[in-house]
Amino acid sequence: MKEIDWSNLSFGYMKTDYNVRINFREGAWGELEVSSSEYINMHMAATCLHYGQEAFEGLKAFRGKDGKIRVFRLEDNAARMQDTCRGILMAELPTERFREAVLKVIKLNERFVPPYESGASLYIRPLLIGTGAQVGVHPADEYLFLVLVTPVGPYFKGGFSTNPYVIFRQFDRSAPLGTGIYKVGGNYAASLRANKMAHDLGYTSEFYLDAKEKKYIDECGAANFFGIKDNTYITPLSTSILPSITNKSLMQLAEDMGMKVERRPVPEEELSTFEEAGACGTAAVISPIQRIDDVENNKSYVFSKDGKPGPVCTKLYNKLRAIQYGDEPDAHGWVTIVE
Ligand code: PLP
Ligand code: COI
């Protein structure tokens, strides 16, 4: 194997040794299969190809100072995938099977789990797709669950450093009663144009306002939003954003640190009152926000004047990472050690 430069990994795909798969046929999930192929052979009329019957998840495994590998909140990802399945009528994989598959694929690819010192991690990507053939718009009767892994570095440029973001009013990612709360590929397809435009203009990512009133902050294409003021952690409550497991963890950690936590609609104007702000997610961890520009309204909300991450973002980031890497006790039972 070519030497991997662990400390300079980007958030990209790298081939690993194995993936694992479980098929759903005739109303039941089958045995777990180990594959070394990067390809899927499927029917050309599979519902995932035509009608977007696909769900995915994202979680990470970390190698600790003690050499042990820890997976973060895997049951929460299993539960969210089940929720997505209910949202777009796919067969639900039981948590126990999800756990079996995730632990197995990590074990099989152990040599790709980055060393502790690198600050990198193993990204785990569960995928569930409708493989049964349909021409009418109906759910499939066959599904494939697959888990692939790949070692990754930071999702947003520079890792834990501040970045500029932009609000575009001309795009919506998801509708108030649509699929934004589910982790389905269609939401990401809907974000591609806005994301490209953001990058072309020099921004790290795009922010969406609620699609109905264009008044409240929803989230980015791949991360939730939080703002900090008056010792309070404030994050949007919305029917069109993904319930982020990282955000849920940060709410708990903020509370543990003696902060107040508010989950409620966040009007855009309130951005001007935050002392700090961040984007959070499995891939992004915490990406402190330097500023958010509302280009169509010629406004700019600045959260970091000196370009450095603020003290609360830094504290939350350090605490979360310490739990994930096993440097601090796992007081909330979030971590599964891969045996
Ligand atoms: N929002 C969106 C749209 C995402 O794709 C993600 C990534 O999973 C998140 C938020 C963060 O969720 P989590 O913290 O569970 O990874
Ligand atoms: C994640 O944080 O796991 C994401 O889903 C982000 C992106 C790669 C889709």
CSV table of C-alpha atoms and ligand atoms in Angstrom, one decimal:
chain,number,residue,atom,x,y,z
A,1,MET,CA,0.0,0.0,0.0
A,2,LYS,CA,1.2,3.5,-0.8
A,3,GLU,CA,2.0,5.4,2.3
A,4,ILE,CA,-0.9,7.5,3.4
A,5,ASP,CA,-0.2,11.1,4.5
A,6,TRP,CA,-2.6,10.9,7.4
A,7,SER,CA,-2.1,14.5,8.6
A,8,ASN,CA,-2.9,16.0,5.2
A,9,LEU,CA,-6.1,14.1,4.3
A,10,SER,CA,-8.9,16.0,2.7
A,11,PHE,CA,-12.5,15.0,2.9
A,12,GLY,CA,-12.4,12.7,-0.1
A,13,TYR,CA,-12.9,9.2,-1.2
A,14,MET,CA,-10.0,6.8,-0.9
A,15,LYS,CA,-10.4,3.1,-1.8
A,16,THR,CA,-10.3,0.8,1.2
A,17,ASP,CA,-10.2,-3.0,1.4
A,18,TYR,CA,-13.8,-3.9,2.0
A,19,ASN,CA,-17.4,-2.8,2.2
A,20,VAL,CA,-20.3,-4.8,3.8
A,21,ARG,CA,-23.7,-5.3,2.3
A,22,ILE,CA,-27.1,-6.7,3.5
A,23,ASN,CA,-29.9,-7.3,1.0
A,24,PHE,CA,-33.6,-7.1,1.7
A,25,ARG,CA,-35.6,-9.6,-0.3
A,26,GLU,CA,-39.0,-11.2,0.1
A,27,GLY,CA,-39.8,-9.2,3.1
A,28,ALA,CA,-36.6,-10.0,5.1
A,29,TRP,CA,-33.1,-8.7,5.6
A,30,GLY,CA,-30.5,-11.4,4.7
A,31,GLU,CA,-27.0,-12.2,6.0
A,32,LEU,CA,-24.2,-9.7,6.0
A,33,GLU,CA,-21.9,-10.1,3.0
A,34,VAL,CA,-18.3,-8.8,2.8
A,35,SER,CA,-17.3,-7.3,-0.6
A,36,SER,CA,-14.1,-6.0,-2.0
A,37,SER,CA,-15.8,-4.6,-5.1
A,38,GLU,CA,-16.4,-0.8,-5.3
A,39,TYR,CA,-19.3,-1.4,-7.6
A,40,ILE,CA,-23.0,-2.4,-7.3
A,41,ASN,CA,-24.7,-4.5,-9.9
A,42,MET,CA,-28.4,-3.6,-10.1
A,43,HIS,CA,-31.5,-3.5,-12.1
A,44,MET,CA,-31.8,-0.6,-14.5
A,45,ALA,CA,-35.3,0.2,-13.2
A,46,ALA,CA,-34.2,0.2,-9.5
A,47,THR,CA,-36.2,2.9,-7.6
A,48,CYS,CA,-33.1,4.5,-6.2
A,49,LEU,CA,-32.1,5.5,-9.8
A,50,HIS,CA,-35.4,6.8,-11.0
A,51,TYR,CA,-37.4,8.0,-7.9
A,52,GLY,CA,-34.7,8.8,-5.4
A,53,GLN,CA,-35.4,6.0,-3.0
A,54,GLU,CA,-32.1,6.3,-1.2
A,55,ALA,CA,-31.0,7.2,2.3
A,56,PHE,CA,-27.5,7.7,3.6
A,57,GLU,CA,-25.8,8.3,6.9
A,58,GLY,CA,-22.4,9.7,8.0
A,59,LEU,CA,-20.6,8.8,11.2
A,60,LYS,CA,-16.9,8.6,12.3
A,61,ALA,CA,-14.5,6.3,14.0
A,62,PHE,CA,-11.5,7.7,15.9
A,63,ARG,CA,-8.3,6.0,17.0
A,64,GLY,CA,-7.4,7.0,20.6
A,65,LYS,CA,-4.0,7.5,22.3
A,66,ASP,CA,-4.6,4.0,23.7
A,67,GLY,CA,-4.8,2.6,20.2
A,68,LYS,CA,-8.5,1.7,20.6
A,69,ILE,CA,-11.0,2.6,17.9
A,70,ARG,CA,-14.1,4.5,19.1
A,71,VAL,CA,-17.3,5.0,17.0
A,72,PHE,CA,-19.4,8.0,17.9
A,73,ARG,CA,-23.2,7.7,18.6
A,74,LEU,CA,-23.8,4.9,16.1
A,75,GLU,CA,-27.3,4.0,17.5
A,76,ASP,CA,-28.4,7.6,16.8
A,77,ASN,CA,-27.4,7.2,13.2
A,78,ALA,CA,-29.2,3.9,13.0
A,79,ALA,CA,-32.3,5.5,14.4
A,80,ARG,CA,-32.1,8.5,12.0
A,81,MET,CA,-31.7,6.1,9.0
A,82,GLN,CA,-34.9,4.3,10.2
A,83,ASP,CA,-36.6,7.6,10.4
A,84,THR,CA,-35.5,8.4,6.8
A,85,CYS,CA,-36.8,5.0,5.7
A,86,ARG,CA,-40.2,5.8,7.2
A,87,GLY,CA,-40.1,9.1,5.4
A,88,ILE,CA,-39.6,7.7,1.9
A,89,LEU,CA,-41.1,4.2,2.4
A,90,MET,CA,-38.1,2.0,2.5
A,91,ALA,CA,-37.5,-1.2,4.5
A,92,GLU,CA,-36.0,-0.3,7.9
A,93,LEU,CA,-32.8,-1.9,9.0
A,94,PRO,CA,-33.0,-2.8,12.7
A,95,THR,CA,-30.4,-1.0,14.9
A,96,GLU,CA,-28.7,-4.3,15.8
A,97,ARG,CA,-28.0,-5.1,12.1
A,98,PHE,CA,-26.8,-1.5,11.5
A,99,ARG,CA,-24.4,-1.9,14.5
A,100,GLU,CA,-23.2,-5.3,13.2
A,101,ALA,CA,-22.4,-3.9,9.8
A,102,VAL,CA,-20.7,-0.7,11.0
A,103,LEU,CA,-18.4,-2.6,13.5
A,104,LYS,CA,-17.6,-5.3,10.9
A,105,VAL,CA,-16.6,-2.8,8.2
A,106,ILE,CA,-14.4,-0.9,10.6
A,107,LYS,CA,-12.7,-4.1,11.8
A,108,LEU,CA,-12.1,-5.2,8.2
A,109,ASN,CA,-10.5,-1.8,7.3
A,110,GLU,CA,-8.7,-1.3,10.6
A,111,ARG,CA,-5.5,-0.3,8.8
A,112,PHE,CA,-7.3,2.7,7.3
A,113,VAL,CA,-8.2,4.2,10.7
A,114,PRO,CA,-5.9,7.2,11.0
A,115,PRO,CA,-3.4,7.4,13.9
A,116,TYR,CA,-4.4,9.5,16.9
A,117,GLU,CA,-1.7,12.2,16.3
A,118,SER,CA,-3.0,12.9,12.8
A,119,GLY,CA,-6.3,14.4,13.9
A,120,ALA,CA,-8.0,12.6,11.1
A,121,SER,CA,-10.7,9.9,11.3
A,122,LEU,CA,-12.4,7.2,9.5
A,123,TYR,CA,-15.6,8.4,7.8
A,124,ILE,CA,-18.3,5.7,7.7
A,125,ARG,CA,-21.0,6.0,5.1
A,126,PRO,CA,-24.0,3.7,5.4
A,127,LEU,CA,-26.2,3.7,2.3
A,128,LEU,CA,-29.7,2.2,1.8
A,129,ILE,CA,-31.1,2.1,-1.7
A,130,GLY,CA,-34.2,0.7,-3.4
A,131,THR,CA,-33.0,-1.9,-5.8
A,132,GLY,CA,-36.3,-3.5,-6.8
A,133,ALA,CA,-37.6,-2.5,-10.3
A,134,GLN,CA,-40.6,-0.2,-10.7
A,135,VAL,CA,-41.7,2.0,-13.5
A,136,GLY,CA,-44.7,3.5,-11.7
A,137,VAL,CA,-43.9,5.7,-8.8
A,138,HIS,CA,-44.0,3.2,-6.0
A,139,PRO,CA,-41.7,2.0,-3.3
A,140,ALA,CA,-39.4,-0.9,-4.2
A,141,ASP,CA,-39.8,-4.4,-2.8
A,142,GLU,CA,-36.1,-5.0,-2.6
A,143,TYR,CA,-33.3,-3.0,-0.9
A,144,LEU,CA,-29.6,-3.0,-0.5
A,145,PHE,CA,-27.9,-1.7,2.7
A,146,LEU,CA,-24.2,-1.1,2.2
A,147,VAL,CA,-21.5,0.5,4.4
A,148,LEU,CA,-18.3,1.9,2.9
A,149,VAL,CA,-15.5,3.7,4.8
A,150,THR,CA,-12.8,6.1,3.9
A,151,PRO,CA,-10.2,8.0,6.0
A,152,VAL,CA,-10.8,11.7,6.0
A,153,GLY,CA,-9.5,15.0,7.1
A,154,PRO,CA,-11.5,18.3,7.6
A,155,TYR,CA,-14.6,18.9,5.5
A,156,PHE,CA,-14.3,22.6,5.5
A,157,LYS,CA,-11.1,24.4,4.6
A,158,GLY,CA,-8.5,24.7,7.3
A,159,GLY,CA,-10.2,22.4,9.9
A,160,PHE,CA,-10.9,24.3,13.0
A,161,SER,CA,-10.6,27.8,11.6
A,162,THR,CA,-13.1,30.5,10.7
A,163,ASN,CA,-14.7,30.6,7.3
A,164,PRO,CA,-17.1,32.9,5.4
A,165,TYR,CA,-20.6,31.7,4.4
A,166,VAL,CA,-23.3,33.1,2.3
A,167,ILE,CA,-27.1,33.2,2.3
A,168,PHE,CA,-28.8,33.0,-1.1
A,169,ARG,CA,-32.5,33.8,-1.2
A,170,GLN,CA,-32.9,32.4,-4.7
A,171,PHE,CA,-32.4,28.8,-3.7
A,172,ASP,CA,-34.3,26.4,-1.4
A,173,ARG,CA,-32.8,23.2,-0.1
A,174,SER,CA,-36.1,21.7,1.1
A,175,ALA,CA,-39.7,22.6,1.8
A,176,PRO,CA,-41.2,23.0,5.2
A,177,LEU,CA,-43.2,19.8,4.9
A,178,GLY,CA,-40.8,18.1,2.5
A,179,THR,CA,-37.8,15.8,3.0
A,180,GLY,CA,-35.3,18.2,4.6
A,181,ILE,CA,-35.6,16.3,8.0
A,182,TYR,CA,-34.5,13.1,6.2
A,183,LYS,CA,-31.0,12.2,5.0
A,184,VAL,CA,-32.0,11.6,1.4
A,185,GLY,CA,-29.8,12.3,-1.7
A,186,GLY,CA,-32.4,14.6,-3.3
A,187,ASN,CA,-31.8,17.2,-0.6
A,188,TYR,CA,-28.1,17.3,-1.6
A,189,ALA,CA,-28.9,17.4,-5.3
A,190,ALA,CA,-31.0,20.4,-4.5
A,191,SER,CA,-28.0,22.1,-2.9
A,192,LEU,CA,-25.5,21.6,-5.6
A,193,ARG,CA,-26.1,24.8,-7.6
A,194,ALA,CA,-26.2,27.0,-4.6
A,195,ASN,CA,-23.0,25.3,-3.2
A,196,LYS,CA,-21.2,25.8,-6.5
A,197,MET,CA,-22.2,29.4,-6.6
A,198,ALA,CA,-21.0,29.9,-3.0
A,199,HIS,CA,-17.6,28.4,-3.9
A,200,ASP,CA,-17.3,30.4,-7.1
A,201,LEU,CA,-17.8,33.5,-5.0
A,202,GLY,CA,-15.1,32.5,-2.5
A,203,TYR,CA,-17.4,31.2,0.3
A,204,THR,CA,-17.0,28.0,2.2
A,205,SER,CA,-20.7,27.0,1.9
A,206,GLU,CA,-24.2,28.3,1.4
A,207,PHE,CA,-26.8,29.0,4.0
A,208,TYR,CA,-30.6,28.4,3.5
A,209,LEU,CA,-33.4,30.4,4.9
A,210,ASP,CA,-36.7,28.7,5.6
A,211,ALA,CA,-38.4,28.2,2.3
A,212,LYS,CA,-41.8,29.6,3.2
A,213,GLU,CA,-41.1,33.0,4.8
A,214,LYS,CA,-37.5,33.5,3.9
A,215,LYS,CA,-37.1,34.9,7.4
A,216,TYR,CA,-35.5,32.2,9.6
A,217,ILE,CA,-32.1,30.6,9.4
A,218,ASP,CA,-32.4,26.9,8.4
A,219,GLU,CA,-28.9,25.3,7.9
A,220,CYS,CA,-26.1,24.9,5.4
A,221,GLY,CA,-26.0,22.2,2.7
A,222,ALA,CA,-24.2,19.8,5.0
A,223,ALA,CA,-24.3,21.2,8.6
A,224,ASN,CA,-26.6,22.7,11.2
A,225,PHE,CA,-26.2,26.2,12.5
A,226,PHE,CA,-25.7,27.5,16.1
A,227,GLY,CA,-25.1,31.0,17.6
A,228,ILE,CA,-23.8,31.9,21.0
A,229,LYS,CA,-24.7,35.0,23.1
A,230,ASP,CA,-25.2,35.7,26.8
A,231,ASN,CA,-23.9,32.3,27.8
A,232,THR,CA,-26.7,30.7,25.6
A,233,TYR,CA,-26.4,28.2,22.8
A,234,ILE,CA,-29.1,28.9,20.2
A,235,THR,CA,-29.9,26.6,17.3
A,236,PRO,CA,-32.8,26.7,14.8
A,237,LEU,CA,-35.9,24.6,15.3
A,238,SER,CA,-37.3,24.0,11.8
A,239,THR,CA,-39.2,21.3,10.0
A,240,SER,CA,-36.9,21.5,7.0
A,241,ILE,CA,-33.5,20.8,8.5
A,242,LEU,CA,-31.6,17.6,9.3
A,243,PRO,CA,-31.7,16.7,13.1
A,244,SER,CA,-27.9,16.7,13.5
A,245,ILE,CA,-26.4,14.3,16.0
A,246,THR,CA,-23.4,16.6,16.4
A,247,ASN,CA,-25.7,19.5,17.2
A,248,LYS,CA,-27.6,17.3,19.7
A,249,SER,CA,-24.2,16.5,21.3
A,250,LEU,CA,-23.1,20.1,21.4
A,251,MET,CA,-26.5,21.1,23.1
A,252,GLN,CA,-25.7,18.6,25.8
A,253,LEU,CA,-22.1,19.7,26.2
A,254,ALA,CA,-23.2,23.4,26.3
A,255,GLU,CA,-25.6,22.5,29.1
A,256,ASP,CA,-22.9,20.5,30.9
A,257,MET,CA,-20.7,23.7,30.8
A,258,GLY,CA,-23.5,25.7,32.5
A,259,MET,CA,-24.8,27.4,29.4
A,260,LYS,CA,-28.5,27.8,28.6
A,261,VAL,CA,-29.7,26.0,25.4
A,262,GLU,CA,-32.4,27.3,23.2
A,263,ARG,CA,-33.8,25.5,20.2
A,264,ARG,CA,-36.2,27.8,18.4
A,265,PRO,CA,-36.7,29.7,15.1
A,266,VAL,CA,-33.8,32.1,14.6
A,267,PRO,CA,-34.7,35.1,12.5
A,268,GLU,CA,-32.0,36.3,10.2
A,269,GLU,CA,-31.7,39.7,11.9
A,270,GLU,CA,-30.8,38.0,15.1
A,271,LEU,CA,-27.5,37.0,13.5
A,272,SER,CA,-26.3,40.5,14.2
A,273,THR,CA,-26.6,39.8,18.0
A,274,PHE,CA,-24.5,36.7,18.2
A,275,GLU,CA,-21.0,36.8,19.8
A,276,GLU,CA,-20.0,33.6,18.0
A,277,ALA,CA,-21.5,31.2,15.5
A,278,GLY,CA,-20.7,27.9,14.0
A,279,ALA,CA,-21.7,25.2,11.5
A,280,CYS,CA,-21.7,21.7,12.9
A,281,GLY,CA,-22.0,18.2,11.6
A,282,THR,CA,-20.1,14.9,11.5
A,283,ALA,CA,-18.0,15.9,8.6
A,284,ALA,CA,-17.7,19.5,9.6
A,285,VAL,CA,-17.3,18.8,13.4
A,286,ILE,CA,-17.5,22.5,14.3
A,287,SER,CA,-16.6,25.0,11.7
A,288,PRO,CA,-16.6,28.4,13.4
A,289,ILE,CA,-18.1,31.1,11.2
A,290,GLN,CA,-16.2,34.2,10.3
A,291,ARG,CA,-19.1,35.9,8.8
A,292,ILE,CA,-22.4,35.3,6.9
A,293,ASP,CA,-23.1,37.6,3.9
A,294,ASP,CA,-26.7,38.1,2.7
A,295,VAL,CA,-25.6,39.1,-0.8
A,296,GLU,CA,-29.1,39.9,-2.1
A,297,ASN,CA,-29.7,42.3,0.8
A,298,ASN,CA,-26.3,43.7,0.9
A,299,LYS,CA,-25.8,42.7,4.6
A,300,SER,CA,-22.9,41.1,6.4
A,301,TYR,CA,-23.0,39.5,9.8
A,302,VAL,CA,-19.5,39.2,11.3
A,303,PHE,CA,-18.9,36.8,14.2
A,304,SER,CA,-15.1,36.9,14.4
A,305,LYS,CA,-13.4,40.3,13.9
A,306,ASP,CA,-9.8,38.9,14.3
A,307,GLY,CA,-10.5,35.8,12.2
A,308,LYS,CA,-10.0,33.5,15.1
A,309,PRO,CA,-12.5,30.9,16.5
A,310,GLY,CA,-14.3,32.3,19.6
A,311,PRO,CA,-13.8,30.9,23.1
A,312,VAL,CA,-17.1,29.0,23.3
A,313,CYS,CA,-16.7,27.4,19.9
A,314,THR,CA,-13.2,26.4,20.9
A,315,LYS,CA,-14.3,24.9,24.2
A,316,LEU,CA,-17.1,23.0,22.6
A,317,TYR,CA,-14.9,21.7,19.9
A,318,ASN,CA,-12.1,20.6,22.3
A,319,LYS,CA,-14.6,18.8,24.5
A,320,LEU,CA,-16.4,17.0,21.7
A,321,ARG,CA,-13.1,15.9,20.2
A,322,ALA,CA,-11.7,14.8,23.6
A,323,ILE,CA,-14.8,12.5,24.0
A,324,GLN,CA,-14.5,11.2,20.4
A,325,TYR,CA,-10.8,10.3,20.7
A,326,GLY,CA,-11.2,8.9,24.2
A,327,ASP,CA,-9.1,11.6,25.9
A,328,GLU,CA,-11.9,12.4,28.3
A,329,PRO,CA,-14.5,10.1,29.9
A,330,ASP,CA,-17.6,9.3,27.9
A,331,ALA,CA,-20.0,10.6,30.5
A,332,HIS,CA,-23.1,10.3,28.2
A,333,GLY,CA,-22.4,6.8,26.8
A,334,TRP,CA,-21.9,8.1,23.2
A,335,VAL,CA,-19.0,6.0,22.3
A,336,THR,CA,-18.7,2.3,21.1
A,337,ILE,CA,-15.3,0.7,21.3
A,338,VAL,CA,-14.5,-1.6,18.4
A,339,GLU,CA,-13.4,-4.8,19.9
B,1,PLP,N1,-27.3,19.0,8.1
B,1,PLP,C1,-27.1,18.4,6.9
B,1,PLP,C2,-27.9,18.8,5.7
B,1,PLP,C3,-26.2,17.3,6.9
B,1,PLP,O1,-25.9,16.7,5.7
B,1,PLP,C4,-25.5,17.0,8.0
B,1,PLP,C5,-24.5,15.9,8.0
B,1,PLP,O2,-24.8,14.8,8.4
B,1,PLP,C6,-25.8,17.7,9.2
B,1,PLP,C7,-26.7,18.7,9.2
B,1,PLP,C8,-25.1,17.3,10.5
B,1,PLP,O3,-25.6,16.1,11.0
B,1,PLP,P1,-24.7,15.1,11.9
B,1,PLP,O4,-24.2,16.0,13.0
B,1,PLP,O5,-25.7,14.1,12.4
B,1,PLP,O6,-23.7,14.6,11.0
B,2,COI,C1,-21.9,14.5,7.3
B,2,COI,O1,-21.6,15.3,8.1
B,2,COI,O2,-21.9,13.3,7.5
B,2,COI,C2,-22.5,14.8,6.0
B,2,COI,O3,-23.5,14.3,5.6
B,2,COI,C3,-21.9,15.9,5.2
B,2,COI,C4,-21.8,15.6,3.8
B,2,COI,C5,-20.5,14.9,3.4
B,2,COI,C6,-23.0,15.1,3.1
